[in-house]
CSV table of C-alpha atoms in Angstrom, one decimal:
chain,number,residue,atom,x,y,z
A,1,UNK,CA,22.5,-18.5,-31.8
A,2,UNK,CA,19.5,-16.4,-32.4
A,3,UNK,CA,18.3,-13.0,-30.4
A,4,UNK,CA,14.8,-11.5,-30.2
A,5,UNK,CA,14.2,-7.8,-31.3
A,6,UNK,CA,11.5,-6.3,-30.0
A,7,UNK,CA,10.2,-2.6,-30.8
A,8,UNK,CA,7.5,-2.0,-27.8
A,9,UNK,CA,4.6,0.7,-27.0
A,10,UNK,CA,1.8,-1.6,-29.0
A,11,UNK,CA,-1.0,-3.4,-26.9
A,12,UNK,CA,-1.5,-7.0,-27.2
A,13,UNK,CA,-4.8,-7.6,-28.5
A,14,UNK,CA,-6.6,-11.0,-29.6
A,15,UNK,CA,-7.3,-14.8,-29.4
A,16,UNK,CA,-4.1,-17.7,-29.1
A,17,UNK,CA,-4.7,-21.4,-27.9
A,18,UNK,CA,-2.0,-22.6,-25.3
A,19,UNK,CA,0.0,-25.2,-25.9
A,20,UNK,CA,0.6,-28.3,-23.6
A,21,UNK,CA,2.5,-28.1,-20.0
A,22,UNK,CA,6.5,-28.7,-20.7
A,23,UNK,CA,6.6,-29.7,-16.7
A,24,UNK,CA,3.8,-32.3,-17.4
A,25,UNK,CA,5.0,-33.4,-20.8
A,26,UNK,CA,8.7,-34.4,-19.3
A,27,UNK,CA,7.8,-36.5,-16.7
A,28,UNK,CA,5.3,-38.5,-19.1
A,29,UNK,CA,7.8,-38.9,-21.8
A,30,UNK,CA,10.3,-40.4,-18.9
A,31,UNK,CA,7.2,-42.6,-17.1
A,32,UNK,CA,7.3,-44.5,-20.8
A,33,UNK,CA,10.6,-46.5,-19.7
A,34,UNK,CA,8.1,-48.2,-17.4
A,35,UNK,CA,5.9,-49.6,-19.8
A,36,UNK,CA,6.0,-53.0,-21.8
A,37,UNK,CA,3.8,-51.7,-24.5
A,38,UNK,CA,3.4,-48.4,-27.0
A,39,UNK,CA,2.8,-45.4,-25.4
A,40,UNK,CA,1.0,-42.4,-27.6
A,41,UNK,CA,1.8,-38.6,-26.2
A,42,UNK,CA,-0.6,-36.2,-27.1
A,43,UNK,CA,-0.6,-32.6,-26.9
A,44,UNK,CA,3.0,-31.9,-26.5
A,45,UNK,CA,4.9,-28.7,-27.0
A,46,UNK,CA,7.3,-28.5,-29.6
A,47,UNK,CA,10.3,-27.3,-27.1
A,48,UNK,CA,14.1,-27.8,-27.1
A,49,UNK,CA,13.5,-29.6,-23.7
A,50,UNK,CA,11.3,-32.2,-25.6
A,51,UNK,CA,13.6,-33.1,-28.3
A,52,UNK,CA,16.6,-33.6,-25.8
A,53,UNK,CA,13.9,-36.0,-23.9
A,54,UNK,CA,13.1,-37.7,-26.9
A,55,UNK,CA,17.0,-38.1,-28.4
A,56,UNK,CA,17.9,-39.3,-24.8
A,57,UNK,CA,15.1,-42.2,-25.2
A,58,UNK,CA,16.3,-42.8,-28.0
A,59,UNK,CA,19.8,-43.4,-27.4
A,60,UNK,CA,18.9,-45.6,-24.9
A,61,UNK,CA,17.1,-47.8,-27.5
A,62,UNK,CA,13.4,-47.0,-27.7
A,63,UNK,CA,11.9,-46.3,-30.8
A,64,UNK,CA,10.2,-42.7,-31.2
A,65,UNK,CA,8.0,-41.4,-34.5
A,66,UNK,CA,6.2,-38.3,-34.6
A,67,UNK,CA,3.1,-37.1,-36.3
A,68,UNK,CA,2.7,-33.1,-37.7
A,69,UNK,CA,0.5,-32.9,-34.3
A,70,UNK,CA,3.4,-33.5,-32.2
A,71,UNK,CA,1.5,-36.7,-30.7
A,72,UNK,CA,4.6,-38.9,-29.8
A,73,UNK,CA,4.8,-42.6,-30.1
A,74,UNK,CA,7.1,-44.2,-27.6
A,75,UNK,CA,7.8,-48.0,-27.6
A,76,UNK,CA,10.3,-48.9,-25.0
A,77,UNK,CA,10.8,-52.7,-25.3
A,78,UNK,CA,13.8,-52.4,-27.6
A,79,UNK,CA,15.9,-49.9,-24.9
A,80,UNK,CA,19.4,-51.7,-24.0
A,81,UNK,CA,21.5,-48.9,-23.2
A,82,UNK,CA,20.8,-47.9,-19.4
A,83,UNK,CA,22.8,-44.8,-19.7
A,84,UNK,CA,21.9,-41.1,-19.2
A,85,UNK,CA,25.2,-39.3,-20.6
A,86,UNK,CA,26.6,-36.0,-19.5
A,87,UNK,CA,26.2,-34.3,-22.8
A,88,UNK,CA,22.6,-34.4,-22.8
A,89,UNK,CA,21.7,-34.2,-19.0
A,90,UNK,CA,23.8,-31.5,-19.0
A,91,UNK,CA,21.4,-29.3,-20.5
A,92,UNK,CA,18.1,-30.3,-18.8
A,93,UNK,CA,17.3,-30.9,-15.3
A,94,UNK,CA,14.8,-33.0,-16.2
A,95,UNK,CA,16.7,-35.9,-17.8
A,96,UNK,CA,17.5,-37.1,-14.2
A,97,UNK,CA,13.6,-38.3,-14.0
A,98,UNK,CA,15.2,-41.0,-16.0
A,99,UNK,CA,16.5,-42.7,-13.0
A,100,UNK,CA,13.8,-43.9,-11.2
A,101,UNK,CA,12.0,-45.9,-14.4
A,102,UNK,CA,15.0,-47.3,-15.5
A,103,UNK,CA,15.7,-48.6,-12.0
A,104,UNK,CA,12.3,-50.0,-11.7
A,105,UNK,CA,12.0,-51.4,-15.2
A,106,UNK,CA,15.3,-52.7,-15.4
A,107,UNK,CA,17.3,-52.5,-12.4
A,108,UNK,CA,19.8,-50.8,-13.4
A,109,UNK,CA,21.1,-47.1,-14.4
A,110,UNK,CA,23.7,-44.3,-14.8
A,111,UNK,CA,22.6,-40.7,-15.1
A,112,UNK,CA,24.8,-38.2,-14.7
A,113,UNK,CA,23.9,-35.4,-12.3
A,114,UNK,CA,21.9,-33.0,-14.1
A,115,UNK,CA,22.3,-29.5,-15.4
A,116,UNK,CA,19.5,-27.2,-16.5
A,117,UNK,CA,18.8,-23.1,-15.3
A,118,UNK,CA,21.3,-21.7,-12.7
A,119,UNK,CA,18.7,-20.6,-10.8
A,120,UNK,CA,19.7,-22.5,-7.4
A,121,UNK,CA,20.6,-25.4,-5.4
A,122,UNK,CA,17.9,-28.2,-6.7
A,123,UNK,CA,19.8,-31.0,-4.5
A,124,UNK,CA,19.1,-34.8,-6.3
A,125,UNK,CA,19.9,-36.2,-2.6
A,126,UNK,CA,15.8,-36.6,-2.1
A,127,UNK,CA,16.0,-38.8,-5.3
A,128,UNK,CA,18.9,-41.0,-4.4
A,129,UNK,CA,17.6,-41.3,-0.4
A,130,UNK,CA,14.2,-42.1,-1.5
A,131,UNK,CA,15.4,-45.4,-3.9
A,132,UNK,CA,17.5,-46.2,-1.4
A,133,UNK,CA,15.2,-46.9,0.6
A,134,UNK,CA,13.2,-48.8,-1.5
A,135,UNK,CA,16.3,-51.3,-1.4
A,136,UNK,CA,18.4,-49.3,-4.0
A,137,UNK,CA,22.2,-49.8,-4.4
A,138,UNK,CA,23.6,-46.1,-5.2
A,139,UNK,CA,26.9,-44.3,-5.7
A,140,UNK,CA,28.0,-41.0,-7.0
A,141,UNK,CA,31.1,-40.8,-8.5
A,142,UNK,CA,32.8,-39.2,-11.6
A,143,UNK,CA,29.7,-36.9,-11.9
A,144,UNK,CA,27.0,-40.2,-12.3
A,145,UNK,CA,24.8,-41.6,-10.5
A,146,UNK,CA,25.5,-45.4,-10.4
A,147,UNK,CA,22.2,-47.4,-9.4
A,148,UNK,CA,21.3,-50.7,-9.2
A,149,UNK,CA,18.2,-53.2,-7.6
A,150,UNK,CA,17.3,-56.3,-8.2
A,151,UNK,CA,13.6,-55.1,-7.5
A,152,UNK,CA,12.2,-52.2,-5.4
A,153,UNK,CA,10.2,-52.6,-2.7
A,154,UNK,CA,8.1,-50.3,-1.2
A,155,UNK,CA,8.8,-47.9,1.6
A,156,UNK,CA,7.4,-44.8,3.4
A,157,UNK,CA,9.4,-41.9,2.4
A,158,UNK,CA,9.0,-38.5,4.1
A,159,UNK,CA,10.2,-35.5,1.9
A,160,UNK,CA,12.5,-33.5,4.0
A,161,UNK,CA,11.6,-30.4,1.7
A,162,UNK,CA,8.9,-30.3,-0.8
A,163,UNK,CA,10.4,-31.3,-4.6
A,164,UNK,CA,8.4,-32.2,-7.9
A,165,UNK,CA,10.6,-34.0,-9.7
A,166,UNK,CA,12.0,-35.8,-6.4
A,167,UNK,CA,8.4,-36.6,-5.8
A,168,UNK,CA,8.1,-37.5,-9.7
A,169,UNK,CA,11.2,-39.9,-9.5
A,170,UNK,CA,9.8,-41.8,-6.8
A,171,UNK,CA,6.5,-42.2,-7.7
A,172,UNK,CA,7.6,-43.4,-11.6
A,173,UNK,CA,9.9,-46.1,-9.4
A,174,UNK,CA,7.3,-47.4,-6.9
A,175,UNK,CA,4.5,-47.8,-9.3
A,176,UNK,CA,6.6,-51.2,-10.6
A,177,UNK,CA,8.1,-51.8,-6.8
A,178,UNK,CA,7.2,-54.5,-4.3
A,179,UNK,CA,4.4,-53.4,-2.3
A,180,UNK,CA,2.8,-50.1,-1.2
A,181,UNK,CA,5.0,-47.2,-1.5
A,182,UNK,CA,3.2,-43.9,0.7
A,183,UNK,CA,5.3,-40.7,-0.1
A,184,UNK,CA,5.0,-37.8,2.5
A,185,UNK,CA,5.3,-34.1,2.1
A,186,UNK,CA,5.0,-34.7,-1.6
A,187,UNK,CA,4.2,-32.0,-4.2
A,188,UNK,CA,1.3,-31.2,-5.2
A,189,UNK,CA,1.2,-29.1,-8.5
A,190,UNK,CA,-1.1,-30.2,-11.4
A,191,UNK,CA,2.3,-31.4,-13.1
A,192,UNK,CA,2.4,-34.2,-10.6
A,193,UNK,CA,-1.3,-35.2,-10.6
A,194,UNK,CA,-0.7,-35.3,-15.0
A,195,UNK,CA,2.2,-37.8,-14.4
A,196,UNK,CA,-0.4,-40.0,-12.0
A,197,UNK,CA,-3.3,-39.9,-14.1
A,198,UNK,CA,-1.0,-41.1,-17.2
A,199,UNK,CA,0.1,-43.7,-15.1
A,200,UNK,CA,-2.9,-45.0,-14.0
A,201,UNK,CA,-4.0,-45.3,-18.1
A,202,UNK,CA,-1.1,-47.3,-18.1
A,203,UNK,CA,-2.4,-49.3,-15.2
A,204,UNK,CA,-0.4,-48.1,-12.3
A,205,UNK,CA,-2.4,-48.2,-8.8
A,206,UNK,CA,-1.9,-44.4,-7.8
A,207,UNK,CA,-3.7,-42.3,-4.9
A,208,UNK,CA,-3.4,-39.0,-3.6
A,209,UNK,CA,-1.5,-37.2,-6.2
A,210,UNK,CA,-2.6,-33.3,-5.6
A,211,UNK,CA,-2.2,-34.1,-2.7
A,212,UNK,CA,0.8,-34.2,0.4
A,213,UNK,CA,0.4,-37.6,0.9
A,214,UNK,CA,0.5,-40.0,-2.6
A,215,UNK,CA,-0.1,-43.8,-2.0
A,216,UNK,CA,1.7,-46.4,-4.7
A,217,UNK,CA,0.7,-49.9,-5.1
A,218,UNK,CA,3.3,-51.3,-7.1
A,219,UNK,CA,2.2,-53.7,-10.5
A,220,UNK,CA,4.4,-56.4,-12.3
A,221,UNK,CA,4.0,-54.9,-15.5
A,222,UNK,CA,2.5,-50.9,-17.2
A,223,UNK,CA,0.9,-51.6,-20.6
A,224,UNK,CA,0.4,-48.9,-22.7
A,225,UNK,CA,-1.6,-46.7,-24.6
A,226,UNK,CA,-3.2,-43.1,-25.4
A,227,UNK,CA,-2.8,-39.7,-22.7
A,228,UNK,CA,-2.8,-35.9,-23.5
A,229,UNK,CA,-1.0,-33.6,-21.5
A,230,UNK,CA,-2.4,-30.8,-20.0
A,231,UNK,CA,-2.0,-27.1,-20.7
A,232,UNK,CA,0.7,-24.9,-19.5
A,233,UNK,CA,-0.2,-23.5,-17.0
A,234,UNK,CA,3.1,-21.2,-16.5
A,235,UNK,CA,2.8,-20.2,-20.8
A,236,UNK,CA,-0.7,-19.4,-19.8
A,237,UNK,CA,0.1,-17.0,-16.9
A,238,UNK,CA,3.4,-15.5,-19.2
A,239,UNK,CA,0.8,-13.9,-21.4
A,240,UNK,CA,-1.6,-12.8,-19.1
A,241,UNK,CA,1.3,-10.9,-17.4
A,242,UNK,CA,2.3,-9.5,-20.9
A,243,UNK,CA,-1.4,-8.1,-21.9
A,244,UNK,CA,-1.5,-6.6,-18.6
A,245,UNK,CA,1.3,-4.9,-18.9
A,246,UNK,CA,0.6,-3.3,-22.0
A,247,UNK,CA,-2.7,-2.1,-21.4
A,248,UNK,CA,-3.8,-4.9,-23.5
A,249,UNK,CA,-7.0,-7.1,-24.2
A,250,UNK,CA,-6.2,-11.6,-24.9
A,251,UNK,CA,-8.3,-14.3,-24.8
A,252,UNK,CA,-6.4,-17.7,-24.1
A,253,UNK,CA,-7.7,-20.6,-25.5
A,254,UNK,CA,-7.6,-24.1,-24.5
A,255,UNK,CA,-6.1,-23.8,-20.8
A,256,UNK,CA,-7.1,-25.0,-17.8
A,257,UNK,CA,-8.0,-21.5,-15.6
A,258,UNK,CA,-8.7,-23.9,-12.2
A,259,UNK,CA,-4.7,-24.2,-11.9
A,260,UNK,CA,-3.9,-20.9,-12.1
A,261,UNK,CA,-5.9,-19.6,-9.1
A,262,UNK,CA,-2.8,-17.2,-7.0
A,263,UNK,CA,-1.9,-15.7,-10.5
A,264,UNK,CA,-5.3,-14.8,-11.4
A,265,UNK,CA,-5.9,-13.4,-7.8
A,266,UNK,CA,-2.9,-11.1,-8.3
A,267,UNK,CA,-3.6,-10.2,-11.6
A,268,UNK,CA,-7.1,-8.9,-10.7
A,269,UNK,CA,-5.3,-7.2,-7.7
A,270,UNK,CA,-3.4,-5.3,-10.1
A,271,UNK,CA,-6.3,-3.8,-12.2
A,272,UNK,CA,-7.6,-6.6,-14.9
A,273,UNK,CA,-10.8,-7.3,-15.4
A,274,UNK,CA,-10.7,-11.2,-16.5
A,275,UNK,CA,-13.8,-13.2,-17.1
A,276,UNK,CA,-13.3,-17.4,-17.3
A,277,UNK,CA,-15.2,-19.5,-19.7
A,278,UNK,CA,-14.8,-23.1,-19.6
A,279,UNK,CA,-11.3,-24.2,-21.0
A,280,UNK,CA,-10.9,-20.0,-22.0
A,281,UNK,CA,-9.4,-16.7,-19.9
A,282,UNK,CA,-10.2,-13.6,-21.2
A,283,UNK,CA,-7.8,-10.7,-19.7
A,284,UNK,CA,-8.8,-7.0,-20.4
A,285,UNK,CA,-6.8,-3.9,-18.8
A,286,UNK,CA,-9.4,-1.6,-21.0
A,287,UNK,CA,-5.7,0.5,-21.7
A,288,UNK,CA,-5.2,1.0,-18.2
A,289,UNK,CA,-1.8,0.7,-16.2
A,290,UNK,CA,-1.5,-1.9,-14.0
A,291,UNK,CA,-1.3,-1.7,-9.8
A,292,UNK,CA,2.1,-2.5,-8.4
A,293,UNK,CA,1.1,-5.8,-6.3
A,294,UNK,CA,3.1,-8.0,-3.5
A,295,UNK,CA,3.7,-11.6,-4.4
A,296,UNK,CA,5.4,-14.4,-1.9
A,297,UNK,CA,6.0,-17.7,-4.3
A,298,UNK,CA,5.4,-20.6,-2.5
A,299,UNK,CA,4.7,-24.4,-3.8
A,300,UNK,CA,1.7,-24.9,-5.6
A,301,UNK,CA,-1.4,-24.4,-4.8
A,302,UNK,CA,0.5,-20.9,-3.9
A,303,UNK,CA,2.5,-18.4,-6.0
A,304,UNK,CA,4.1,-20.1,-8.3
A,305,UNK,CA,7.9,-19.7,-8.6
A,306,UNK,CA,8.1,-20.1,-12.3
A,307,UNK,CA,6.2,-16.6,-12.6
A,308,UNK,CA,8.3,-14.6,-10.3
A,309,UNK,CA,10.2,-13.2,-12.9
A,310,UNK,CA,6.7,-12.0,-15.0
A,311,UNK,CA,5.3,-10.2,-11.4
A,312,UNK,CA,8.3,-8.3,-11.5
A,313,UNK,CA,8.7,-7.1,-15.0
A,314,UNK,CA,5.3,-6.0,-14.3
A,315,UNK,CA,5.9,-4.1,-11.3
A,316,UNK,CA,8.2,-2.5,-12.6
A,317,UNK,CA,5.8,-0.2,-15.0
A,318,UNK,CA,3.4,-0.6,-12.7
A,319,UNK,CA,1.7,2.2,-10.9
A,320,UNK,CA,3.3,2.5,-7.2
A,321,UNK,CA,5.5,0.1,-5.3
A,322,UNK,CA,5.2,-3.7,-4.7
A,323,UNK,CA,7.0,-6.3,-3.5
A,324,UNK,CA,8.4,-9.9,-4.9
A,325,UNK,CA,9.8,-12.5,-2.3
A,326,UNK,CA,11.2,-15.4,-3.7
A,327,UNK,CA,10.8,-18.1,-1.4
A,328,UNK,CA,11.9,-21.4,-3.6
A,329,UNK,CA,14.6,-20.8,-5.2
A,330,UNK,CA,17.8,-18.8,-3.6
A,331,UNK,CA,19.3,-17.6,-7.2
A,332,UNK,CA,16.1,-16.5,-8.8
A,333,UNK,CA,16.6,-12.3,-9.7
A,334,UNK,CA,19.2,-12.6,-11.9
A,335,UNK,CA,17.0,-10.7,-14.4
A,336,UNK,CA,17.0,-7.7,-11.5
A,337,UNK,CA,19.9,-6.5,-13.0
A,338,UNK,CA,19.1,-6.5,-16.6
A,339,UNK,CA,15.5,-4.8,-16.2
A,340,UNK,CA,17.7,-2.4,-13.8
A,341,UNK,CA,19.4,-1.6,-17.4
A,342,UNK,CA,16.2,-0.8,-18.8
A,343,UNK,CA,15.8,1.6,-16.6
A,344,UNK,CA,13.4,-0.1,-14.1
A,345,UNK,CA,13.8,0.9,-10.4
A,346,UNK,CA,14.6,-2.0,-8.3
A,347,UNK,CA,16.6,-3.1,-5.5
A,348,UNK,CA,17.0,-6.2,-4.4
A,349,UNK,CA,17.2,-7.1,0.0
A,350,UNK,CA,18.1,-10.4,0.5
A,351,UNK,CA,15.1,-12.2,-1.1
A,352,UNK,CA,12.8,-9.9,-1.9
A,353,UNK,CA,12.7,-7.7,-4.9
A,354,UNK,CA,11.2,-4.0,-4.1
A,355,UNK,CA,10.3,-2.1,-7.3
A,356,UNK,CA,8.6,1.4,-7.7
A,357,UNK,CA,6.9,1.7,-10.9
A,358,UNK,CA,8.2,3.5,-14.2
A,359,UNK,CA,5.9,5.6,-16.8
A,360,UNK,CA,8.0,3.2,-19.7
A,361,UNK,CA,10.9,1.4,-19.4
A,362,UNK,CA,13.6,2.1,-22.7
A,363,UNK,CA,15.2,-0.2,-25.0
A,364,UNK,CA,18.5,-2.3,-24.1
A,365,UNK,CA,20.7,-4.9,-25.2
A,366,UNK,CA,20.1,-7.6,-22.2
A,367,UNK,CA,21.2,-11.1,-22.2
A,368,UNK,CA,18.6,-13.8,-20.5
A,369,UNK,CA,20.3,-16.1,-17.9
A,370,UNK,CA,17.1,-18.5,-17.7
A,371,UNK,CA,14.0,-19.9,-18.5
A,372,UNK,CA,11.5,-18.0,-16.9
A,373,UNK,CA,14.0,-14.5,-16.9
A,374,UNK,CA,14.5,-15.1,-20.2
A,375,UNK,CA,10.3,-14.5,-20.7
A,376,UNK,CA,10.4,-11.1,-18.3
A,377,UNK,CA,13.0,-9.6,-20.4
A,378,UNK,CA,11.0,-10.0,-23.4
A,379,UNK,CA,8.0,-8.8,-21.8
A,380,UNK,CA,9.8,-5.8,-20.9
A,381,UNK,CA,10.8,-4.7,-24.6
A,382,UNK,CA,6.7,-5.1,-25.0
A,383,UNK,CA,6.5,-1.8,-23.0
A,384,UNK,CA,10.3,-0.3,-23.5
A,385,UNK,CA,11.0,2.8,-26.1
A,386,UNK,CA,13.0,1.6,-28.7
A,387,UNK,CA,14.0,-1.9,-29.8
A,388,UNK,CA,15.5,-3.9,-27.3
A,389,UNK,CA,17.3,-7.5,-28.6
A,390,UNK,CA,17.3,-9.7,-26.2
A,391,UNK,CA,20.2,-12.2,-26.0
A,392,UNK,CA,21.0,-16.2,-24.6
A,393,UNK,CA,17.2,-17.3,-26.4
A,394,UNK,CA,18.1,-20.8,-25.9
A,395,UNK,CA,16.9,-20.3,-22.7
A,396,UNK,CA,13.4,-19.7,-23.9
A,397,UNK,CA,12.8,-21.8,-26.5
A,398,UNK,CA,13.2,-24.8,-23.7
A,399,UNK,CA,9.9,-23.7,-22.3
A,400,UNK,CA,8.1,-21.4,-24.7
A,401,UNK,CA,6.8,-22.7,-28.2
A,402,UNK,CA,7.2,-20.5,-30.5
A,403,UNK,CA,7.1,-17.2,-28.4
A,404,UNK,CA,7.6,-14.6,-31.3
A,405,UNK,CA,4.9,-16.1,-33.3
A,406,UNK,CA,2.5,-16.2,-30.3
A,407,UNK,CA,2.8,-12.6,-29.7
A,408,UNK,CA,2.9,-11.4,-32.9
A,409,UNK,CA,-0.6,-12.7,-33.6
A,410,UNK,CA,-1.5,-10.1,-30.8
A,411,UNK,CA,0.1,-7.4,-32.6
A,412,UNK,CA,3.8,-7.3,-30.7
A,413,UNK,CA,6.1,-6.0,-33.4
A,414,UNK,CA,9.2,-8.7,-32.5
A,415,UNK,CA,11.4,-11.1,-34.6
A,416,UNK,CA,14.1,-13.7,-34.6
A,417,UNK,CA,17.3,-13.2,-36.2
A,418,UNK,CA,20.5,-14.2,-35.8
A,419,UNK,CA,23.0,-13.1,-33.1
């Protein structure tokens, strides 16, 4: 198991290119199950998440290759095996946006109920209600969910609360149903509108994704074809939040600055002067300290909560006090208590985070607990005296390609090594 060490104090400074959207590239990966013909995935990050995704196809029988690009061929005609086992769900949330393809494509499948960050209850019940009523027969029992159809049929399905993947999962399953599916309350992050637009390539009749209310006209058959994922939109915002709090100066290439409209907004709140040009978003602090901000996370096209954690490593070297409600997710500060050990002053009522800003932060071992904590701590020891190691990098390496190498090329002094 490896650890980062990062000595901090050093501005980031220069030019990287994003890479594309794990939250897009999942989905996709998954929607190829549905279709009858090869499927070529461009523009996907090389990320622990993605390998599990692509041994999990492949144990269920589809052939994978792989160019140098990372452009992933997927041919799911041979799959047999209608089986999502423990010992790889268990480590990825994800894997259970296996169940609605397989259902649809083959009517028939057991995935066990899915692991992934500790960061809250993320209920499947919206999955299993939703194919239900498009005619599914499902139990749960010894940890799986047992499915079975002989073909869906569409349904209106209201969303009691607002989920991607549950939204994902039933709009993979109704775009090879029986009729018009019309999904209510559905997300409406640029994740979900990816995962639509790659189906229609495939020829899927979808409307409304990016939008509450996504229509489904369900097809006999998906062929197959060519689609590049978008960029990361949550990678893109990391670094922003790390030049900023270093005083720093980036320019991020290849991104797509339209989806990241509430983190910008803060981010200019908080002192930056960032200019946007085309597919670029150049970030400059001119070596200034950042203003502490307020941030309520909210789904998209709101706060995001997947940079929570980022806002308040910020704050917490940030000049004055600010605020960070988490509204999403009930389990989401267990970083608090490691930036608390690098000296950052924060407390933490009920779900909201109130921080009053340090001159520097000072080096500490800390141990990352998930994803998207996993990326504050390390953009703490940017600004911490000292080294600080950072611990539990598995966690990061599911989201994040290649962090150390990324921030390196702007001039952070960090390495991997072993633990």
């Amino acid at each position: 198991m490896d650890r980062l060490l990062i000595k901090g104090g050093v501005p980031l400074n220069g030019d990287i290119f994003i890479s594309g959207a794990k939250n897009a590239a999942l989905p996709i990966l998954a929607s190829t199950i549905l279709c009858h013909e090869p499927v070529t995935i461009g523009n996907v990050p090389h990320l622990h998440d993605i390998t599990t995704t692509m041994e999990l196809l492949g144990q269920m029988g589809a052939e994978l290759t792989i160019d140098e690009r990372m452009n992933i061929e997927v041919d799911s005609s041979t799959i047999t095996n209608l089986y999502a086992p423990y010992e790889l769900v268990k480590t990825m949330r994800a894997s259970i946006l296996v169940l609605g393809p397989l259902l649809a494509r083959y009517g028939k499948a057991d995935v066990s109920l899915p692991g992934g960050c500790a960061i809250g209850s993320r209920p499947v019940n919206l999955h299993i209600q939703g194919l239900a009523a498009m005619g599914a027969d499902i139990r749960v029992e010894g940890g799986y969910i047992r499915a079975t159809a002989d073909r869906l049929r569409g349904a209106h399905l209201i969303m009691d609360i607002v989920t991607v993947t549950g939204t994902e999962n039933l709009m993979m399953a109704a775009s090879m149903a029986d009729g018009l599916t019309v999904i209510e309350n559905a997300a409406r992050e640029p994740e979900v509108v990816d995962l639509a637009n790659c189906l229609n390539a495939m020829g899927a009749r979808v409307s409304g994704a990016g939008t509450d209310r996504i229509e489904i006209e369900g097809v006999e058959r998906l062929g197959g074809g060519t689609y590049n994922i978008l960029p990361d939109r949550i990678e893109t915002g990391t670094y922003l939040v790390a030049a900023a709090m270093t005083g720093g100066r980036v320019k991020l290439k290849n991104t797509r600055p339209q989806l990241l409209d509430a983190v910008i907004s803060k981010l200019v709140e908080a002192g930056a002067d960032i200019d946007i040009d085309g597919s670029n978003i150049t970030l400059d602090m001119h070596g200034q300290r950042p203003r502490a901000i307020d941030v309520h996370t909210s789904p998209f096209p709101g706060f995001p909560t997947d940079m929570q954690a980022q806002f308040t490593a910020m704050n917490c070297v940030a000049d004055g006090a600010g605020t960070i409600t988490e509204s999403v997710f009930e389990n989401r500060f267990m970083h608090i208590h490691e930036l608390q050990r690098m000296g950052a002053d924060l407390k933490l009522e009920g779900n909201t985070a109130i921080s009053r800003g340090v001159d520097k932060l000072t080096s500490a071992p800390v141990m990352a607990t998930d994803l998207r904590a996993s990326a504050s701590l390390v953009l703490a020891g940017l600004v911490a005296d000292g080294e600080t190691a950072v611990d539990r990098i598995y966690h990061i390496d599911r989201g994040y390609e290649t962090i150390e190498e990324k921030l390196a090329q702007l001039g952070a002094r960090i390495r991997r090594v072993p633990a």
